[in-house]
Amino acid sequence: MNAAHALVSEKGYDGMAISDLCAQSGLPASSIYYHFGNKLGVLAALLERTFEELHALFPNPSSFDGRAPLDRFEAWFSAACASLDRRPDYLRLLVAISVGPQKDADAIQATVRRIRDYAHASWVDALTPIFAPHGGKNNEALVQQLAVLGRALTDGLSVANSFDGASYSSQVASFVSLVRGLAEQRAAAKRKR
C-alpha cells in the first residue's frame, strides 16, 4: 500500500503499472494479483486505507457538542482543516480518482461513495444545530445544500493546495464568516416575522 500510494502520488493512477508496483514494493506480480485482483483492486484498497487513516485523524462534529452551535461548527471545521493540512494527499487522491477514467469501476464507486457520504453526513451534523435545530423541511433543505457546498469547498481547496500551496486552515475564517453571516441573516428575518 505504501508503494502504491507513492506511485499514484508521483505518476497518477494511469501512470502506475503493476511492474512499477512490483519494483517499488519488492513483491512479485502474482502476489499483487492474488491479493488485489488487478490494478483497480489496488486502487480501491489504497482508497480504503487512506480513508481509514484520515478517519482516525478527522474529528466528528459531536466531539464539540458542549459549545454553542456556531462555535461548535467553527471548532469542528478548524479541526477538520487541520487534519487535511496534515494529510493533503488524501483529498488530492480522492478528487483525482473521482474524476479519472477508473471512477466508473464498481469497487471504486462504492468506496468513493462511502467516503463522500461520510463527509456529507459530517457537514450535515455540523450545520444542523445552526440552521435546523428544530427540523423543518426548508431548514433541512438548506442544511443539505450547505453540506454540498462545504464538500465542494474542501474539494476545491485540495486543488488550491496542490497548485498554490494554500492550506485548508487558511480558509477557515472566511467560510466560518459566511456561515455566521447567513445564520445572523436568517435570525434577523425570523425576528421580523
mmCIF file of C-alpha atoms in Angstrom:
data_model
loop_
_atom_site.group_PDB
_atom_site.id
_atom_site.type_symbol
_atom_site.label_atom_id
_atom_site.label_comp_id
_atom_site.label_asym_id
_atom_site.label_seq_id
_atom_site.Cartn_x
_atom_site.Cartn_y
_atom_site.Cartn_z
ATOM 1 C CA MET A 1 0.000 0.000 0.000
ATOM 2 C CA ASN A 2 2.865 2.402 0.774
ATOM 3 C CA ALA A 3 4.390 1.682 -2.627
ATOM 4 C CA ALA A 4 1.024 2.160 -4.366
ATOM 5 C CA HIS A 5 0.493 5.447 -2.547
ATOM 6 C CA ALA A 6 3.909 6.735 -3.568
ATOM 7 C CA LEU A 7 3.408 5.701 -7.194
ATOM 8 C CA VAL A 8 -0.108 7.120 -7.510
ATOM 9 C CA SER A 9 1.077 10.381 -5.929
ATOM 10 C CA GLU A 10 4.054 10.545 -8.286
ATOM 11 C CA LYS A 11 2.638 9.195 -11.559
ATOM 12 C CA GLY A 12 -1.115 9.184 -11.115
ATOM 13 C CA TYR A 13 -3.203 6.060 -11.297
ATOM 14 C CA ASP A 14 -2.908 5.737 -15.076
ATOM 15 C CA GLY A 15 0.873 6.113 -14.892
ATOM 16 C CA MET A 16 1.269 3.392 -12.279
ATOM 17 C CA ALA A 17 1.977 -0.024 -13.728
ATOM 18 C CA ILE A 18 1.909 -3.283 -11.816
ATOM 19 C CA SER A 19 5.568 -3.695 -12.798
ATOM 20 C CA ASP A 20 6.314 -0.362 -11.055
ATOM 21 C CA LEU A 21 4.428 -1.555 -8.008
ATOM 22 C CA CYS A 22 6.439 -4.793 -8.005
ATOM 23 C CA ALA A 23 9.719 -2.907 -8.259
ATOM 24 C CA GLN A 24 8.758 -0.419 -5.513
ATOM 25 C CA SER A 25 7.266 -2.962 -3.105
ATOM 26 C CA GLY A 26 9.551 -5.914 -3.766
ATOM 27 C CA LEU A 27 6.549 -8.189 -4.265
ATOM 28 C CA PRO A 28 6.027 -10.401 -7.296
ATOM 29 C CA ALA A 29 3.132 -9.568 -9.619
ATOM 30 C CA SER A 30 1.459 -12.844 -8.685
ATOM 31 C CA SER A 31 1.157 -11.696 -5.055
ATOM 32 C CA ILE A 32 -0.337 -8.378 -6.084
ATOM 33 C CA TYR A 33 -2.874 -10.046 -8.381
ATOM 34 C CA TYR A 34 -3.669 -12.663 -5.722
ATOM 35 C CA HIS A 35 -4.384 -10.087 -3.005
ATOM 36 C CA PHE A 36 -5.969 -7.305 -5.079
ATOM 37 C CA GLY A 37 -7.214 -8.926 -8.284
ATOM 38 C CA ASN A 38 -5.989 -6.150 -10.545
ATOM 39 C CA LYS A 39 -4.780 -2.563 -10.597
ATOM 40 C CA LEU A 40 -8.271 -1.271 -9.727
ATOM 41 C CA GLY A 41 -8.272 -3.543 -6.690
ATOM 42 C CA VAL A 42 -5.008 -1.945 -5.569
ATOM 43 C CA LEU A 43 -6.563 1.480 -6.023
ATOM 44 C CA ALA A 44 -9.709 0.519 -4.087
ATOM 45 C CA ALA A 45 -7.579 -0.846 -1.232
ATOM 46 C CA LEU A 46 -5.459 2.313 -1.274
ATOM 47 C CA LEU A 47 -8.558 4.496 -1.073
ATOM 48 C CA GLU A 48 -9.917 2.407 1.767
ATOM 49 C CA ARG A 49 -6.670 2.591 3.734
ATOM 50 C CA THR A 50 -6.318 6.322 3.160
ATOM 51 C CA PHE A 51 -9.902 6.857 4.297
ATOM 52 C CA GLU A 52 -9.333 4.829 7.464
ATOM 53 C CA GLU A 53 -6.153 6.777 8.255
ATOM 54 C CA LEU A 54 -7.833 10.135 7.802
ATOM 55 C CA HIS A 55 -10.978 8.969 9.593
ATOM 56 C CA ALA A 56 -8.801 8.313 12.637
ATOM 57 C CA LEU A 57 -7.485 11.897 12.460
ATOM 58 C CA PHE A 58 -10.702 13.596 11.366
ATOM 59 C CA PRO A 59 -12.909 14.970 14.131
ATOM 60 C CA ASN A 60 -16.561 14.157 14.464
ATOM 61 C CA PRO A 61 -18.758 17.261 14.903
ATOM 62 C CA SER A 62 -20.224 15.705 18.051
ATOM 63 C CA SER A 63 -16.752 15.981 19.624
ATOM 64 C CA PHE A 64 -17.593 19.667 20.109
ATOM 65 C CA ASP A 65 -21.152 19.272 21.452
ATOM 66 C CA GLY A 66 -20.525 21.325 24.596
ATOM 67 C CA ARG A 67 -20.279 24.540 22.557
ATOM 68 C CA ALA A 68 -22.814 26.938 21.106
ATOM 69 C CA PRO A 69 -23.828 25.870 17.557
ATOM 70 C CA LEU A 70 -21.686 28.416 15.663
ATOM 71 C CA ASP A 71 -18.708 27.862 17.959
ATOM 72 C CA ARG A 72 -19.185 24.097 17.573
ATOM 73 C CA PHE A 73 -19.143 24.472 13.789
ATOM 74 C CA GLU A 74 -16.019 26.640 13.856
ATOM 75 C CA ALA A 75 -14.184 24.245 16.200
ATOM 76 C CA TRP A 76 -15.122 21.250 14.036
ATOM 77 C CA PHE A 77 -14.218 22.934 10.752
ATOM 78 C CA SER A 78 -10.918 24.201 12.181
ATOM 79 C CA ALA A 79 -10.011 20.725 13.428
ATOM 80 C CA ALA A 80 -11.095 19.135 10.128
ATOM 81 C CA CYS A 81 -8.966 21.559 8.108
ATOM 82 C CA ALA A 82 -6.002 20.959 10.417
ATOM 83 C CA SER A 83 -6.403 17.217 9.728
ATOM 84 C CA LEU A 84 -6.458 17.870 5.995
ATOM 85 C CA ASP A 85 -3.374 20.089 6.297
ATOM 86 C CA ARG A 86 -1.585 17.151 7.909
ATOM 87 C CA ARG A 87 -2.698 14.832 5.087
ATOM 88 C CA PRO A 88 -3.271 16.952 1.950
ATOM 89 C CA ASP A 89 -2.641 13.898 -0.215
ATOM 90 C CA TYR A 90 -5.938 12.398 0.951
ATOM 91 C CA LEU A 91 -8.298 14.756 -0.849
ATOM 92 C CA ARG A 92 -5.980 15.137 -3.842
ATOM 93 C CA LEU A 93 -6.100 11.368 -4.290
ATOM 94 C CA LEU A 94 -9.864 11.251 -3.814
ATOM 95 C CA VAL A 95 -10.543 14.099 -6.246
ATOM 96 C CA ALA A 96 -8.188 12.649 -8.868
ATOM 97 C CA ILE A 97 -9.822 9.237 -8.622
ATOM 98 C CA SER A 98 -13.332 10.700 -8.603
ATOM 99 C CA VAL A 99 -12.850 12.326 -11.996
ATOM 100 C CA GLY A 100 -10.481 9.839 -13.622
ATOM 101 C CA PRO A 101 -11.443 7.101 -16.063
ATOM 102 C CA GLN A 102 -11.383 4.492 -13.283
ATOM 103 C CA LYS A 103 -14.224 6.263 -11.458
ATOM 104 C CA ASP A 104 -16.796 4.020 -13.127
ATOM 105 C CA ALA A 105 -15.408 0.769 -11.715
ATOM 106 C CA ASP A 106 -17.793 -0.722 -9.151
ATOM 107 C CA ALA A 107 -15.166 -1.133 -6.423
ATOM 108 C CA ILE A 108 -14.009 2.455 -6.863
ATOM 109 C CA GLN A 109 -17.537 3.875 -6.992
ATOM 110 C CA ALA A 110 -18.525 2.067 -3.809
ATOM 111 C CA THR A 111 -15.502 3.307 -1.865
ATOM 112 C CA VAL A 112 -15.717 6.870 -3.179
ATOM 113 C CA ARG A 113 -19.467 6.959 -2.455
ATOM 114 C CA ARG A 114 -18.893 5.781 1.123
ATOM 115 C CA ILE A 115 -16.218 8.461 1.651
ATOM 116 C CA ARG A 116 -18.431 11.167 0.121
ATOM 117 C CA ASP A 117 -21.429 10.061 2.185
ATOM 118 C CA TYR A 118 -19.345 10.169 5.361
ATOM 119 C CA ALA A 119 -18.149 13.689 4.535
ATOM 120 C CA HIS A 120 -21.686 14.817 3.710
ATOM 121 C CA ALA A 121 -23.041 13.396 6.969
ATOM 122 C CA SER A 122 -20.313 15.228 8.901
ATOM 123 C CA TRP A 123 -21.251 18.513 7.253
ATOM 124 C CA VAL A 124 -24.952 17.905 7.976
ATOM 125 C CA ASP A 125 -24.137 17.109 11.603
ATOM 126 C CA ALA A 126 -22.042 20.277 11.892
ATOM 127 C CA LEU A 127 -24.622 22.568 10.251
ATOM 128 C CA THR A 128 -27.916 21.208 11.607
ATOM 129 C CA PRO A 129 -27.667 22.843 15.064
ATOM 130 C CA ILE A 130 -27.187 26.216 13.367
ATOM 131 C CA PHE A 131 -29.802 26.108 10.633
ATOM 132 C CA ALA A 132 -32.254 23.336 11.523
ATOM 133 C CA PRO A 133 -32.151 22.712 15.280
ATOM 134 C CA HIS A 134 -35.895 22.066 15.334
ATOM 135 C CA GLY A 135 -36.171 20.488 11.890
ATOM 136 C CA GLY A 136 -38.428 21.913 9.257
ATOM 137 C CA LYS A 137 -38.396 20.985 5.589
ATOM 138 C CA ASN A 138 -36.922 24.299 4.362
ATOM 139 C CA ASN A 139 -34.302 24.388 7.114
ATOM 140 C CA GLU A 140 -33.240 20.801 6.458
ATOM 141 C CA ALA A 141 -33.057 21.509 2.711
ATOM 142 C CA LEU A 142 -30.761 24.461 3.435
ATOM 143 C CA VAL A 143 -28.517 22.245 5.570
ATOM 144 C CA GLN A 144 -28.302 19.720 2.716
ATOM 145 C CA GLN A 145 -27.373 22.470 0.241
ATOM 146 C CA LEU A 146 -24.756 23.914 2.568
ATOM 147 C CA ALA A 147 -23.315 20.430 3.158
ATOM 148 C CA VAL A 148 -22.829 20.037 -0.598
ATOM 149 C CA LEU A 149 -21.207 23.478 -0.716
ATOM 150 C CA GLY A 150 -18.928 22.578 2.191
ATOM 151 C CA ARG A 151 -17.776 19.391 0.461
ATOM 152 C CA ALA A 152 -17.213 21.331 -2.759
ATOM 153 C CA LEU A 153 -15.170 23.897 -0.812
ATOM 154 C CA THR A 154 -12.853 21.256 0.606
ATOM 155 C CA ASP A 155 -12.603 19.519 -2.784
ATOM 156 C CA GLY A 156 -11.629 22.818 -4.380
ATOM 157 C CA LEU A 157 -9.156 23.517 -1.607
ATOM 158 C CA SER A 158 -7.381 20.282 -2.496
ATOM 159 C CA VAL A 159 -6.693 21.787 -5.932
ATOM 160 C CA ALA A 160 -5.640 25.131 -4.417
ATOM 161 C CA ASN A 161 -3.384 23.262 -2.008
ATOM 162 C CA SER A 162 -1.805 21.278 -4.811
ATOM 163 C CA PHE A 163 -1.246 24.183 -7.208
ATOM 164 C CA ASP A 164 -0.974 27.235 -4.977
ATOM 165 C CA GLY A 165 0.166 25.781 -1.670
ATOM 166 C CA ALA A 166 -2.912 27.223 0.064
ATOM 167 C CA SER A 167 -3.583 25.475 3.351
ATOM 168 C CA TYR A 168 -7.039 24.294 4.282
ATOM 169 C CA SER A 169 -6.767 26.102 7.622
ATOM 170 C CA SER A 170 -6.145 29.436 5.893
ATOM 171 C CA GLN A 171 -9.730 29.333 4.615
ATOM 172 C CA VAL A 172 -11.481 28.571 7.910
ATOM 173 C CA ALA A 173 -12.117 32.177 8.957
ATOM 174 C CA SER A 174 -13.654 33.146 5.609
ATOM 175 C CA PHE A 175 -16.000 30.183 5.440
ATOM 176 C CA VAL A 176 -16.992 30.480 9.098
ATOM 177 C CA SER A 177 -17.753 34.175 8.482
ATOM 178 C CA LEU A 178 -20.054 33.210 5.625
ATOM 179 C CA VAL A 179 -21.882 30.679 7.799
ATOM 180 C CA ARG A 180 -22.141 33.160 10.683
ATOM 181 C CA GLY A 181 -23.441 35.856 8.335
ATOM 182 C CA LEU A 182 -26.056 33.546 6.877
ATOM 183 C CA ALA A 183 -27.133 32.445 10.356
ATOM 184 C CA GLU A 184 -27.427 36.059 11.503
ATOM 185 C CA GLN A 185 -29.372 36.996 8.376
ATOM 186 C CA ARG A 186 -31.821 34.143 8.914
ATOM 187 C CA ALA A 187 -32.197 35.005 12.609
ATOM 188 C CA ALA A 188 -32.916 38.655 11.756
ATOM 189 C CA ALA A 189 -35.500 37.647 9.140
ATOM 190 C CA LYS A 190 -37.168 35.325 11.661
ATOM 191 C CA ARG A 191 -37.353 38.126 14.258
ATOM 192 C CA LYS A 192 -39.088 40.408 11.730
ATOM 193 C CA ARG A 193 -41.870 37.889 11.140
#
